[in-house]
JSON list of C-alpha atoms in Angstrom, two decimals:
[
{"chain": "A", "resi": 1, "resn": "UNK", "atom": "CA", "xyz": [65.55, 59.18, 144.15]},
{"chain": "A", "resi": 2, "resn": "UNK", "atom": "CA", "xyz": [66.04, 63.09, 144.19]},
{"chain": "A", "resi": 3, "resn": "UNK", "atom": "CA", "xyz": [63.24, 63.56, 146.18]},
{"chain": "A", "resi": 4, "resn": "UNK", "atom": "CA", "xyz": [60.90, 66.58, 146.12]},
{"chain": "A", "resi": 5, "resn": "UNK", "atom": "CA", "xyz": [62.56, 69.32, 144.26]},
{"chain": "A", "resi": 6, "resn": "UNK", "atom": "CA", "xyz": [61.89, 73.36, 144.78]},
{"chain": "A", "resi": 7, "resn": "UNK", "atom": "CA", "xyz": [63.23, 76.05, 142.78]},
{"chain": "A", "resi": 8, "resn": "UNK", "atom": "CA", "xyz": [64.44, 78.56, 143.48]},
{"chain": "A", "resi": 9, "resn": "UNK", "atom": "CA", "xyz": [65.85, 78.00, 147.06]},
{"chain": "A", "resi": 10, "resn": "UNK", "atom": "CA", "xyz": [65.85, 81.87, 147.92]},
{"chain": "A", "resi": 11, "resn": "UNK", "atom": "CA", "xyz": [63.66, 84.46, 146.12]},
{"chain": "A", "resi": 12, "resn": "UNK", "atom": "CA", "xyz": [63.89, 88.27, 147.13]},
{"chain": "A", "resi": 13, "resn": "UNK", "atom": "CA", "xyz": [61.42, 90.39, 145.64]},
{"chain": "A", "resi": 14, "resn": "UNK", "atom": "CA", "xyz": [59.51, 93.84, 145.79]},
{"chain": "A", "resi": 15, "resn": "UNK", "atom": "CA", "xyz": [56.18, 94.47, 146.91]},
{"chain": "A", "resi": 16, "resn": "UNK", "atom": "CA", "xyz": [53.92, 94.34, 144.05]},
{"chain": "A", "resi": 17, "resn": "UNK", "atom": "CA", "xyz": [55.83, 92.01, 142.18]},
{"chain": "A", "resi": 18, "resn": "UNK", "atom": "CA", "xyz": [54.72, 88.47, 141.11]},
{"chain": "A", "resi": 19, "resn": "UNK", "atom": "CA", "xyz": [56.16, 85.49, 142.47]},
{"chain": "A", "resi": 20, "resn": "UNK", "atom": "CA", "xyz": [56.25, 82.20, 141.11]},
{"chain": "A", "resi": 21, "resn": "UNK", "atom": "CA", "xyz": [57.55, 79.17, 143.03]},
{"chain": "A", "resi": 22, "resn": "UNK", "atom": "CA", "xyz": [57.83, 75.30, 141.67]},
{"chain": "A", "resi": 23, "resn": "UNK", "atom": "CA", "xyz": [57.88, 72.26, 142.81]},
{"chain": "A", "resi": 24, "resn": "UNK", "atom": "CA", "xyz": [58.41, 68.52, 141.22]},
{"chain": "A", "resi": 25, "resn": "UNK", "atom": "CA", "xyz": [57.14, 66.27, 143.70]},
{"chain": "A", "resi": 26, "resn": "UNK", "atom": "CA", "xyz": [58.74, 62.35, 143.80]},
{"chain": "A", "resi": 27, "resn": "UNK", "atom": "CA", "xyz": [58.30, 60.09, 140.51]},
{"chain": "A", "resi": 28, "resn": "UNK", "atom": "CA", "xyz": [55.62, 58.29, 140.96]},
{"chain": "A", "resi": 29, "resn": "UNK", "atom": "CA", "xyz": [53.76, 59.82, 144.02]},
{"chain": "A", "resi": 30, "resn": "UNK", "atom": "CA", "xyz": [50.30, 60.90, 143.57]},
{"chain": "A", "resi": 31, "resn": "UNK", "atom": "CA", "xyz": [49.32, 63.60, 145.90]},
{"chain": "A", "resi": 32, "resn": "UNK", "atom": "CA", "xyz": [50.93, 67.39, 146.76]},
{"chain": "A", "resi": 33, "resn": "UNK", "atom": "CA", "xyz": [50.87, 69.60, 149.71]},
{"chain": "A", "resi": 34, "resn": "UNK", "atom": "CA", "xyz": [51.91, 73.24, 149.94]},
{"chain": "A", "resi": 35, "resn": "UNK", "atom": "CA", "xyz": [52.86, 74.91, 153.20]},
{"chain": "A", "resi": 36, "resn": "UNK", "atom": "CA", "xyz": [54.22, 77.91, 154.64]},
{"chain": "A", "resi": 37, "resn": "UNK", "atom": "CA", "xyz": [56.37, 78.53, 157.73]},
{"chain": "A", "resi": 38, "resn": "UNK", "atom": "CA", "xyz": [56.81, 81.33, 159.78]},
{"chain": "A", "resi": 39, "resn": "UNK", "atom": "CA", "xyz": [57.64, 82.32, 163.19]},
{"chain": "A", "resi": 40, "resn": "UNK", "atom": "CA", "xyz": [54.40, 83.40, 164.40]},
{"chain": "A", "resi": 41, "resn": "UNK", "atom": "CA", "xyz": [52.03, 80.95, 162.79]},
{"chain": "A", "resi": 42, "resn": "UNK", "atom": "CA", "xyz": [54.58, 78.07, 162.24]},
{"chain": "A", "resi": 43, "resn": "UNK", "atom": "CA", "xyz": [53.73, 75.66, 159.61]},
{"chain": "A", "resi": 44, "resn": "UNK", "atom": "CA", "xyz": [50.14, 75.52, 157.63]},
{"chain": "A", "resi": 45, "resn": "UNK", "atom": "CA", "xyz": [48.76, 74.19, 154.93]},
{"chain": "A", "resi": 46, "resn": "UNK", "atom": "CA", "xyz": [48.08, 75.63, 151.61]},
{"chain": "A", "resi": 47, "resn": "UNK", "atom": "CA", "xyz": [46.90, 73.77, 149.73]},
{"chain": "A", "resi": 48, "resn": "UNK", "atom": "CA", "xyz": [46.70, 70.08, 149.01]},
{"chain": "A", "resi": 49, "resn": "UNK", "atom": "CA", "xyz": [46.77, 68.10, 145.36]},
{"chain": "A", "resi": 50, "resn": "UNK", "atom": "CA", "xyz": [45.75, 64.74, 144.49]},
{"chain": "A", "resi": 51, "resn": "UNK", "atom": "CA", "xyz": [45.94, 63.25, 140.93]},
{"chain": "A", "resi": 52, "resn": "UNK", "atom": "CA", "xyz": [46.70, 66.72, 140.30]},
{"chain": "A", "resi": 53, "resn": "UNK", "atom": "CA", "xyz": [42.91, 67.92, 140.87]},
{"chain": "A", "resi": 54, "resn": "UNK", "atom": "CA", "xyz": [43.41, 70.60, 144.42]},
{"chain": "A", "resi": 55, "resn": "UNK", "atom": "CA", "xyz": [41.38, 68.69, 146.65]},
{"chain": "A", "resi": 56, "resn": "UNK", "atom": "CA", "xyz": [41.56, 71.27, 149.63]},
{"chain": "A", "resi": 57, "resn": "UNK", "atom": "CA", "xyz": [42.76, 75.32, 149.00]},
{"chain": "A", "resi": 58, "resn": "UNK", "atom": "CA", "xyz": [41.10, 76.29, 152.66]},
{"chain": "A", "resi": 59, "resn": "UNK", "atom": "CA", "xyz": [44.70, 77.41, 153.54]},
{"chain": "A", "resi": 60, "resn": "UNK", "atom": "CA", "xyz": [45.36, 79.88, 151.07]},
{"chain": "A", "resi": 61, "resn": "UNK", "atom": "CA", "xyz": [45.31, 82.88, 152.44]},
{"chain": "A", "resi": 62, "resn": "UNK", "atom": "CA", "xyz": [43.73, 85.01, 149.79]},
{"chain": "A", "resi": 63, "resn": "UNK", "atom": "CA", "xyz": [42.99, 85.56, 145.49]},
{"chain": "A", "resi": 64, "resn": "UNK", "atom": "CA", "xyz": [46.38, 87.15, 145.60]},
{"chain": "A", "resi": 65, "resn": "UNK", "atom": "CA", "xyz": [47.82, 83.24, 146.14]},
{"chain": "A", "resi": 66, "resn": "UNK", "atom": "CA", "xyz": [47.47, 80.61, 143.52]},
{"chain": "A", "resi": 67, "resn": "UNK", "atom": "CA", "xyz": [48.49, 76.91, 142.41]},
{"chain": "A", "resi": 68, "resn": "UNK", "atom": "CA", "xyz": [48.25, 74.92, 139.71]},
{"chain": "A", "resi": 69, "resn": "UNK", "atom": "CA", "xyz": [49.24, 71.65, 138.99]},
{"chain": "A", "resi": 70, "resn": "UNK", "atom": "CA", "xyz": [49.67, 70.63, 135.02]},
{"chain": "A", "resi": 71, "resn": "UNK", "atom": "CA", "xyz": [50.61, 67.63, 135.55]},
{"chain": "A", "resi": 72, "resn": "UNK", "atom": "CA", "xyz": [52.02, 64.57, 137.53]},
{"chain": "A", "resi": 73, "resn": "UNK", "atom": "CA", "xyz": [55.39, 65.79, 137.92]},
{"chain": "A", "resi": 74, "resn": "UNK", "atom": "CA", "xyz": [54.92, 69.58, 138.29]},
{"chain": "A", "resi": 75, "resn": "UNK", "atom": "CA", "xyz": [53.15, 72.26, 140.35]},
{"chain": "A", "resi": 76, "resn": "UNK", "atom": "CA", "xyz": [53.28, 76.02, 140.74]},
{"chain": "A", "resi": 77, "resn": "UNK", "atom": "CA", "xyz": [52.48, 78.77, 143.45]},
{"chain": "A", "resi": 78, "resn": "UNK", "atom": "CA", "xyz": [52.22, 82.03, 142.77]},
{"chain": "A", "resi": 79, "resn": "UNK", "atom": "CA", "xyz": [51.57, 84.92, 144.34]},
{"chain": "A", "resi": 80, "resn": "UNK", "atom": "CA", "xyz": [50.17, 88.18, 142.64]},
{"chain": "A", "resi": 81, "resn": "UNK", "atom": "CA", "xyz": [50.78, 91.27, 143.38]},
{"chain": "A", "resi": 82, "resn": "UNK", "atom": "CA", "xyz": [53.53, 89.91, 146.51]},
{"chain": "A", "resi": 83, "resn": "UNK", "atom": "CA", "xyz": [53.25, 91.83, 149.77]},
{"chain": "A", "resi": 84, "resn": "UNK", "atom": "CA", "xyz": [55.75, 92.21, 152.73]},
{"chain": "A", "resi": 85, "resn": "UNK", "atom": "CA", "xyz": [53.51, 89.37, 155.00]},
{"chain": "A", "resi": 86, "resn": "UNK", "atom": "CA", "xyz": [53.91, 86.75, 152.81]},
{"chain": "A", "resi": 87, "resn": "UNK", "atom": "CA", "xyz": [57.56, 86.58, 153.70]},
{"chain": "A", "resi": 88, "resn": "UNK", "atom": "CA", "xyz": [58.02, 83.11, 155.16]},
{"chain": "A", "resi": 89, "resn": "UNK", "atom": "CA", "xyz": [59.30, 79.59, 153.92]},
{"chain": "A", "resi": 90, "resn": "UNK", "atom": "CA", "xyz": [57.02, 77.66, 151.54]},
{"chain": "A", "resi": 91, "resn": "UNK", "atom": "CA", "xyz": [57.49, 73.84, 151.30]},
{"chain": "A", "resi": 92, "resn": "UNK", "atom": "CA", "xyz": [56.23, 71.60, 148.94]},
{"chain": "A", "resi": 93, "resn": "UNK", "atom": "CA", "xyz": [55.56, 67.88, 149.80]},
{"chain": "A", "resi": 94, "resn": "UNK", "atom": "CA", "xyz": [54.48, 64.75, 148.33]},
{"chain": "A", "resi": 95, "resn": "UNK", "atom": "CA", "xyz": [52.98, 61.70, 148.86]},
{"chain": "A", "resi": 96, "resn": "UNK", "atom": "CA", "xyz": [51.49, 58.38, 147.51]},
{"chain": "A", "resi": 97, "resn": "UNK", "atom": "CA", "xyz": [48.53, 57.89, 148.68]},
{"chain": "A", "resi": 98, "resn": "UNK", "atom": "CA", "xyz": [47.70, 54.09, 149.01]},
{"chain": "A", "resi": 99, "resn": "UNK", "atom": "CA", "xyz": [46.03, 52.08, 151.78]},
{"chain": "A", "resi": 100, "resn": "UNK", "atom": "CA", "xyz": [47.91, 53.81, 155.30]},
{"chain": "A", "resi": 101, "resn": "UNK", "atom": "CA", "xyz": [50.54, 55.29, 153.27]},
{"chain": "A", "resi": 102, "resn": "UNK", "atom": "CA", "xyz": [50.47, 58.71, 155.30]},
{"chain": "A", "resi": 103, "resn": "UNK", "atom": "CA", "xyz": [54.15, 60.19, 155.09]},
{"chain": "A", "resi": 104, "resn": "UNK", "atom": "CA", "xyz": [54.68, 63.22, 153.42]},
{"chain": "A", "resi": 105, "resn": "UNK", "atom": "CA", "xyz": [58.41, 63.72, 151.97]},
{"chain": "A", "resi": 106, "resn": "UNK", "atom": "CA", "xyz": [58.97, 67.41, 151.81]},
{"chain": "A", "resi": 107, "resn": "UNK", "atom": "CA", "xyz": [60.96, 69.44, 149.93]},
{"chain": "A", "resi": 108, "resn": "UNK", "atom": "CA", "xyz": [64.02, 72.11, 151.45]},
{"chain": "A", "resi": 109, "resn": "UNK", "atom": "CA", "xyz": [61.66, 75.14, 150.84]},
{"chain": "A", "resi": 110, "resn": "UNK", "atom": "CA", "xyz": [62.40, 78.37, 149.16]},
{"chain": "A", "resi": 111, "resn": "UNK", "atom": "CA", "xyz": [62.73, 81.63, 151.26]},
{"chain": "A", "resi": 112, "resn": "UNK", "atom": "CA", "xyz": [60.67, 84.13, 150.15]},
{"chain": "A", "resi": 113, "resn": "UNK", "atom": "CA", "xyz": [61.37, 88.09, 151.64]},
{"chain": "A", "resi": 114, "resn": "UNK", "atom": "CA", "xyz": [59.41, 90.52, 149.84]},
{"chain": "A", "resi": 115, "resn": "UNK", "atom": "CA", "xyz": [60.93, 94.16, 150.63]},
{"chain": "B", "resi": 1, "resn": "UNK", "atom": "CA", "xyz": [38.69, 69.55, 165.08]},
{"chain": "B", "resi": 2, "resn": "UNK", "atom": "CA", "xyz": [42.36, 68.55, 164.95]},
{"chain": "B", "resi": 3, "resn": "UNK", "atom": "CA", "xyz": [45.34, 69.63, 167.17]},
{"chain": "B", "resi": 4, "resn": "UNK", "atom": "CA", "xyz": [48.41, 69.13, 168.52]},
{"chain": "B", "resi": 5, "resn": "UNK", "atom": "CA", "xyz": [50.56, 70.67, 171.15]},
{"chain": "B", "resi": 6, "resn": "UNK", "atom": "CA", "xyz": [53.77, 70.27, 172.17]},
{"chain": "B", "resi": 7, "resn": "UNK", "atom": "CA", "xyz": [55.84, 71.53, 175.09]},
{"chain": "B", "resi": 8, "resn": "UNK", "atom": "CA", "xyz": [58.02, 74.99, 175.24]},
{"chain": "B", "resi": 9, "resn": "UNK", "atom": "CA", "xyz": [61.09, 75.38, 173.62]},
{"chain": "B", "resi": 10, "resn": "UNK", "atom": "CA", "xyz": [63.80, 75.97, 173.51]},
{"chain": "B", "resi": 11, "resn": "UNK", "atom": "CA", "xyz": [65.18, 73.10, 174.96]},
{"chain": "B", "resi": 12, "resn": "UNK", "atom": "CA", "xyz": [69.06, 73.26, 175.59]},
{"chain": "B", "resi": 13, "resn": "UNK", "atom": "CA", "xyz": [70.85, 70.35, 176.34]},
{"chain": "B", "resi": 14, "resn": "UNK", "atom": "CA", "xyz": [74.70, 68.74, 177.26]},
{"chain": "B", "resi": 15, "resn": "UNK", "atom": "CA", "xyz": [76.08, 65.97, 174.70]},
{"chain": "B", "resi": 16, "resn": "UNK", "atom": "CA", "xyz": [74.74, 62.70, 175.90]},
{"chain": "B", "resi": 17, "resn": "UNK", "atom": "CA", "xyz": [72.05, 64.10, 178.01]},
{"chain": "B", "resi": 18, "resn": "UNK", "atom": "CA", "xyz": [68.35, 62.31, 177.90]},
{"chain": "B", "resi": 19, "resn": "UNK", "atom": "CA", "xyz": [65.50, 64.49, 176.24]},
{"chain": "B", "resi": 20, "resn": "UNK", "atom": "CA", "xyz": [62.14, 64.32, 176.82]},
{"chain": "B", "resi": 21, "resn": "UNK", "atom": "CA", "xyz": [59.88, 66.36, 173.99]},
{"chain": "B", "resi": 22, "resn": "UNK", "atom": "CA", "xyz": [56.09, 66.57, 175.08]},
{"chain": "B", "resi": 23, "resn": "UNK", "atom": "CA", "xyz": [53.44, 65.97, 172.70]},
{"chain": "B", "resi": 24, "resn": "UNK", "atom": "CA", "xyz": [49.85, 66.05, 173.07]},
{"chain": "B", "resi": 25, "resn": "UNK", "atom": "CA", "xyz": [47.06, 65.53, 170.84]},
{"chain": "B", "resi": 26, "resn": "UNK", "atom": "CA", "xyz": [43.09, 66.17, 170.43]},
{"chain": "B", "resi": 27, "resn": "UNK", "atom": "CA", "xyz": [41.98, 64.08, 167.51]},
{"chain": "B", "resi": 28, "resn": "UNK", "atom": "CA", "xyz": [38.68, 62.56, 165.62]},
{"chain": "B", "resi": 29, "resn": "UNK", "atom": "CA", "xyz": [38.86, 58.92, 164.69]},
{"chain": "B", "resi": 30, "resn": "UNK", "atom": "CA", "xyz": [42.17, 57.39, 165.29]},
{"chain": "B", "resi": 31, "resn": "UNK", "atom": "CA", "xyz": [44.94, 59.41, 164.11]},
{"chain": "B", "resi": 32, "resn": "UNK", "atom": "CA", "xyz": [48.17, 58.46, 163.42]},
{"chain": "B", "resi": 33, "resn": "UNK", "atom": "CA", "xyz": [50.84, 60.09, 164.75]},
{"chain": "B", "resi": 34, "resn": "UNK", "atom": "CA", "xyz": [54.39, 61.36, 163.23]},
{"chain": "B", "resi": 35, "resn": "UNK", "atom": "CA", "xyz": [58.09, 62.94, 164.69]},
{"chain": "B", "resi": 36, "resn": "UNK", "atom": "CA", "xyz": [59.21, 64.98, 161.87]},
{"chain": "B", "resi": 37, "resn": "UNK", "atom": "CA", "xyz": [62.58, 67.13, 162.23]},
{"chain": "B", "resi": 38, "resn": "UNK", "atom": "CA", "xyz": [63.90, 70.01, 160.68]},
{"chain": "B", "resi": 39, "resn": "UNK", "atom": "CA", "xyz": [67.63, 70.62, 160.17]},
{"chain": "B", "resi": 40, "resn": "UNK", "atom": "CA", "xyz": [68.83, 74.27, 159.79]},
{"chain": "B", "resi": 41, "resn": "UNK", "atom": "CA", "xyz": [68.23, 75.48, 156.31]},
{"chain": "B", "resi": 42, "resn": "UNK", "atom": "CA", "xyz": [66.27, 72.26, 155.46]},
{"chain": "B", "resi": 43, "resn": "UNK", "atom": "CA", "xyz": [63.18, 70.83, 155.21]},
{"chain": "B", "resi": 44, "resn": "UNK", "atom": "CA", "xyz": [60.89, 68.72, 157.24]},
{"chain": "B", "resi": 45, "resn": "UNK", "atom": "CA", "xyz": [62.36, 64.62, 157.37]},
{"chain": "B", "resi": 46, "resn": "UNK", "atom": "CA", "xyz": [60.15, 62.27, 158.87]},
{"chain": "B", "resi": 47, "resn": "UNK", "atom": "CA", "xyz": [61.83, 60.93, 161.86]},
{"chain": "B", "resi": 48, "resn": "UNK", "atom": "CA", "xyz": [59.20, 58.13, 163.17]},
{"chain": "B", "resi": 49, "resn": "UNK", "atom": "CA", "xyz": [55.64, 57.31, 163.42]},
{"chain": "B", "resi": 50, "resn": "UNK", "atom": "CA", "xyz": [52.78, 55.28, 164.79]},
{"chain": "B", "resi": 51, "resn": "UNK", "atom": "CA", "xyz": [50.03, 54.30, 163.44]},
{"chain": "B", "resi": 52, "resn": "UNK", "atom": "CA", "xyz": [47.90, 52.94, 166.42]},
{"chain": "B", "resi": 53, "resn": "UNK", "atom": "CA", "xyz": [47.12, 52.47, 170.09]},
{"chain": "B", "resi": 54, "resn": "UNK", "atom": "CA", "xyz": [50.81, 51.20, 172.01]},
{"chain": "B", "resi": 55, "resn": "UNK", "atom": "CA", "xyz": [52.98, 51.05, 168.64]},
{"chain": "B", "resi": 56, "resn": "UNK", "atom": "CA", "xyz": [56.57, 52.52, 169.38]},
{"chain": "B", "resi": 57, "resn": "UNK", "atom": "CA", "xyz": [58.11, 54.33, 166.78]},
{"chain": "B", "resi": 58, "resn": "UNK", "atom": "CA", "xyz": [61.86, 54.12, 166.40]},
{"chain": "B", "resi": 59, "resn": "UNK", "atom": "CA", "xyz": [64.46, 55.97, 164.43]},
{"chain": "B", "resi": 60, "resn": "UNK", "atom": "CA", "xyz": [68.26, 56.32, 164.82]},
{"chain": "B", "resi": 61, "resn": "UNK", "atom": "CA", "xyz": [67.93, 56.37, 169.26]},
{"chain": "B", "resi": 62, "resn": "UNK", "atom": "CA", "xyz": [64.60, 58.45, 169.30]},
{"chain": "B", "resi": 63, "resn": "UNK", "atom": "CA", "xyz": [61.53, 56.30, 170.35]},
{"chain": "B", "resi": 64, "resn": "UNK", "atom": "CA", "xyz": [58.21, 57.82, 171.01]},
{"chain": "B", "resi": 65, "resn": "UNK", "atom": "CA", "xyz": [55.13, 55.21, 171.79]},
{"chain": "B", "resi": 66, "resn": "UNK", "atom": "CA", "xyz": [51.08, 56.45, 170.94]},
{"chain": "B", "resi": 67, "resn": "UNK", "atom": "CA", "xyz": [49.34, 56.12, 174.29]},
{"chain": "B", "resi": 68, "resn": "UNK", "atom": "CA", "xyz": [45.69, 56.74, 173.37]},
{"chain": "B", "resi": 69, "resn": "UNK", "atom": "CA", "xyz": [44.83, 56.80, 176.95]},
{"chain": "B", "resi": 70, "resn": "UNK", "atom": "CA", "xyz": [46.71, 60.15, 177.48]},
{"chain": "B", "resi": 71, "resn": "UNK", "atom": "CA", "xyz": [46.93, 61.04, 174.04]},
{"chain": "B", "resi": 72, "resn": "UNK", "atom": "CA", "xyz": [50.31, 62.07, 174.23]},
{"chain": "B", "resi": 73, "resn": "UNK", "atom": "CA", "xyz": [53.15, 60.48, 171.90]},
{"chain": "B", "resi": 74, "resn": "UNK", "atom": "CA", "xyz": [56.35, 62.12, 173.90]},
{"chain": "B", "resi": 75, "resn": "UNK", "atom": "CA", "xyz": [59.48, 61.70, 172.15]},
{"chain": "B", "resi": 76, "resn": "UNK", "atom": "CA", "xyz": [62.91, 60.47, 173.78]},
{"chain": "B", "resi": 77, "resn": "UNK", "atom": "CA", "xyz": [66.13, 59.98, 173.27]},
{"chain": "B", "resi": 78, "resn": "UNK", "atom": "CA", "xyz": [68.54, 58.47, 176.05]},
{"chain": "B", "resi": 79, "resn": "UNK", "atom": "CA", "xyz": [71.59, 60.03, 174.77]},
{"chain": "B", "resi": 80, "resn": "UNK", "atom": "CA", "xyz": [71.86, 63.30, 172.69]},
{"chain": "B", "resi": 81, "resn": "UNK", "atom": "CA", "xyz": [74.39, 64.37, 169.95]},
{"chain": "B", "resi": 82, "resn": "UNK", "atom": "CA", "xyz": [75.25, 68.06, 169.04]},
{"chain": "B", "resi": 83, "resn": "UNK", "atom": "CA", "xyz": [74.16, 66.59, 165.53]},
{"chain": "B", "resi": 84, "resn": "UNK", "atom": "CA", "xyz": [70.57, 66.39, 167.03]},
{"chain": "B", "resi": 85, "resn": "UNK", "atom": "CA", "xyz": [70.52, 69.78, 166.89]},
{"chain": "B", "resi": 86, "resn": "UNK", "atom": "CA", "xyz": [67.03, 70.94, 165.46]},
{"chain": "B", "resi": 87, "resn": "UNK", "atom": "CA", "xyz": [63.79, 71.62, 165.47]},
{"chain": "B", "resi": 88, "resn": "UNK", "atom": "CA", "xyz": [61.58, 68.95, 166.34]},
{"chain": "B", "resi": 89, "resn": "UNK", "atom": "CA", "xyz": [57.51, 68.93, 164.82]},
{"chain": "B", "resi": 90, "resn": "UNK", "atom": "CA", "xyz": [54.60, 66.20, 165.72]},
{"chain": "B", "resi": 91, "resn": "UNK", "atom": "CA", "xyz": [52.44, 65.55, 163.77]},
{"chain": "B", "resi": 92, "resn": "UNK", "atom": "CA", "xyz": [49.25, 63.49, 163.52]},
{"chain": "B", "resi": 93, "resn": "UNK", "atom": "CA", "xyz": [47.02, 62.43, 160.67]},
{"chain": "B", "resi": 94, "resn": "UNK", "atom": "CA", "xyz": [43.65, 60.69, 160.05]},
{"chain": "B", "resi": 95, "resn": "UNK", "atom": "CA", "xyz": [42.85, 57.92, 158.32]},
{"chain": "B", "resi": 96, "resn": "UNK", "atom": "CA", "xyz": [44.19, 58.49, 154.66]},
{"chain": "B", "resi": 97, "resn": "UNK", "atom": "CA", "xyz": [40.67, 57.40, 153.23]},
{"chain": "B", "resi": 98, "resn": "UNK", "atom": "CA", "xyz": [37.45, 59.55, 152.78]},
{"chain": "B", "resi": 99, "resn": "UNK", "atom": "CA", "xyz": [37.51, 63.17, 153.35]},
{"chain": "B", "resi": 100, "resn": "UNK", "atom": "CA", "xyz": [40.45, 64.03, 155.59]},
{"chain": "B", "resi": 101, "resn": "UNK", "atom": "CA", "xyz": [42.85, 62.48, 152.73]},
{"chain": "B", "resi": 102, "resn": "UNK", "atom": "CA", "xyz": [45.68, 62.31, 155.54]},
{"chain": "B", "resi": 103, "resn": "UNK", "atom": "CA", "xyz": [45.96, 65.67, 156.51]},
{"chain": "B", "resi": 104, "resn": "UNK", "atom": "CA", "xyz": [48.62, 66.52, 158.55]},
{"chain": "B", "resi": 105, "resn": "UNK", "atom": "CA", "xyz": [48.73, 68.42, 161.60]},
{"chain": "B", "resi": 106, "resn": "UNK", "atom": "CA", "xyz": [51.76, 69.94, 163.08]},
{"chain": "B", "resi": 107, "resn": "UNK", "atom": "CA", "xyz": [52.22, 71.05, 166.61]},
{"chain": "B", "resi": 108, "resn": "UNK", "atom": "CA", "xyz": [53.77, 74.40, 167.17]},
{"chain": "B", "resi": 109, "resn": "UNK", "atom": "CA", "xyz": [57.63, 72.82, 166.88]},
{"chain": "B", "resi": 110, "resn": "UNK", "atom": "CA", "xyz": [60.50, 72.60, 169.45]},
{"chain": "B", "resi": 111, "resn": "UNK", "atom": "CA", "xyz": [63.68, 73.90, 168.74]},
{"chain": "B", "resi": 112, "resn": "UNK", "atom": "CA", "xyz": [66.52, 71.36, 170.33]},
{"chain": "B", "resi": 113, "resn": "UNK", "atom": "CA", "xyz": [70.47, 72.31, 171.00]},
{"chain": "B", "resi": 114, "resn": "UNK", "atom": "CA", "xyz": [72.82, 70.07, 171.89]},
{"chain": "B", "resi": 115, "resn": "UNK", "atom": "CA", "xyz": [75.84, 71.58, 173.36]},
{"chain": "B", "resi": 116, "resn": "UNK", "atom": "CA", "xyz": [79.23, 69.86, 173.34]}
]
């Protein structure tokens, strides 16, 4: 399996502009996190996706953040207009979600710096 | 609610040295409880787990047992490699079912180098 695919790997951007990140999650799994890394605040939790309906958005941090999921095998999160803060790693990870299954298989990230 | 905490890094270490990482948790329910590790430039790989009361997780020399009396779920290693150079997260999650849906929460990560 290829496992939970992110694109692009490194994004540099300027403030104001929009940013769009992707993820494919593993065939077959059924539910999607997104987090974000950085030094200060370490790693939290976006968002969360299951049968492709978001379940939980309490981590995203404002209207300027987004994410959509279209279908099984694809999600998006985007940030409009991008500021300097939101610099930081963003992972994507999936999951099946069956009896105790509880391991999330993440993703390498993409590195966002917004100048 | 839900946290985890985990001792001060960074933790610098000699090839073939034993490590100790601290992990402590404050938890509804009964959680269960992961080791995940980051590489450089990667991301997060799930290292071991336990999912109840005096399980030992094991993965390739690191062990780390889920003592609800203490709730702590320390993670060891008897012998070190410069290749288990990383950072190390725990992690705990309730019960997949109902409203938590498995959330997972991360402690604050240790960063781990292994010198030669």
């Amino acid at each position: 399996d290829a496992g939970v695919i992110q694109s692009p790997r490194h994004e540099v951007t300027e403030m104001g502009q929009e940013v769009t990140l992707r993820c494919k999650p593993i065939s077959g799994h059924n539910s999607l996190f997104w987090y974000r890394q950085t030094m200060m605040r370490g790693l939290e939790l976006l968002i969360y996706f299951n049968n492709n309906v978001p379940i939980d958005d309490s981590g995203m941090p404002e209207d300027r953040f987004s994410a959509k999921m279209p279908n099984a095998s694809f999600s998006t999160l985007k940030i409009q207009p991008s500021e300097p803060r939101d610099s930081a790693v963003y992972f994507c990870a999936s999951r099946w979600t069956s009896g105790n299954s509880e391991t999330q298989y993440f993703g390498p990230g993409t590195r966002l710096l917004v100048l | 609610g839900n946290s985890v905490t985990q001792m001060e890094g960074p933790v610098t270490l000699s090839e073939e040295a034993f490590l100790t990482i601290n992990c402590t948790y404050t938890a509804t329910g009964y959680p269960s409880l992961f080791w995940y590790v980051q590489y450089p430039g990667e991301g997060l790989q799930l290292l071991l787990k336990a999912t109840k009361a005096d399980d030992k997780g094991s993965n390739k020399g690191f062990e780390a047992t889920y003592r609800k009396e203490t709730t702590s779920f320390h993670l060891e290693k008897g012998s070190v490699q410069v290749s288990d150079s990383a950072v190390y997260f725990c992690a705990l999650s309730t019960n997949a079912g109902g409203t938590s849906y498995g959330k997972l929460t991360f402690g604050q990560g240790t960063i781990l180098t292994v010198h030669p």
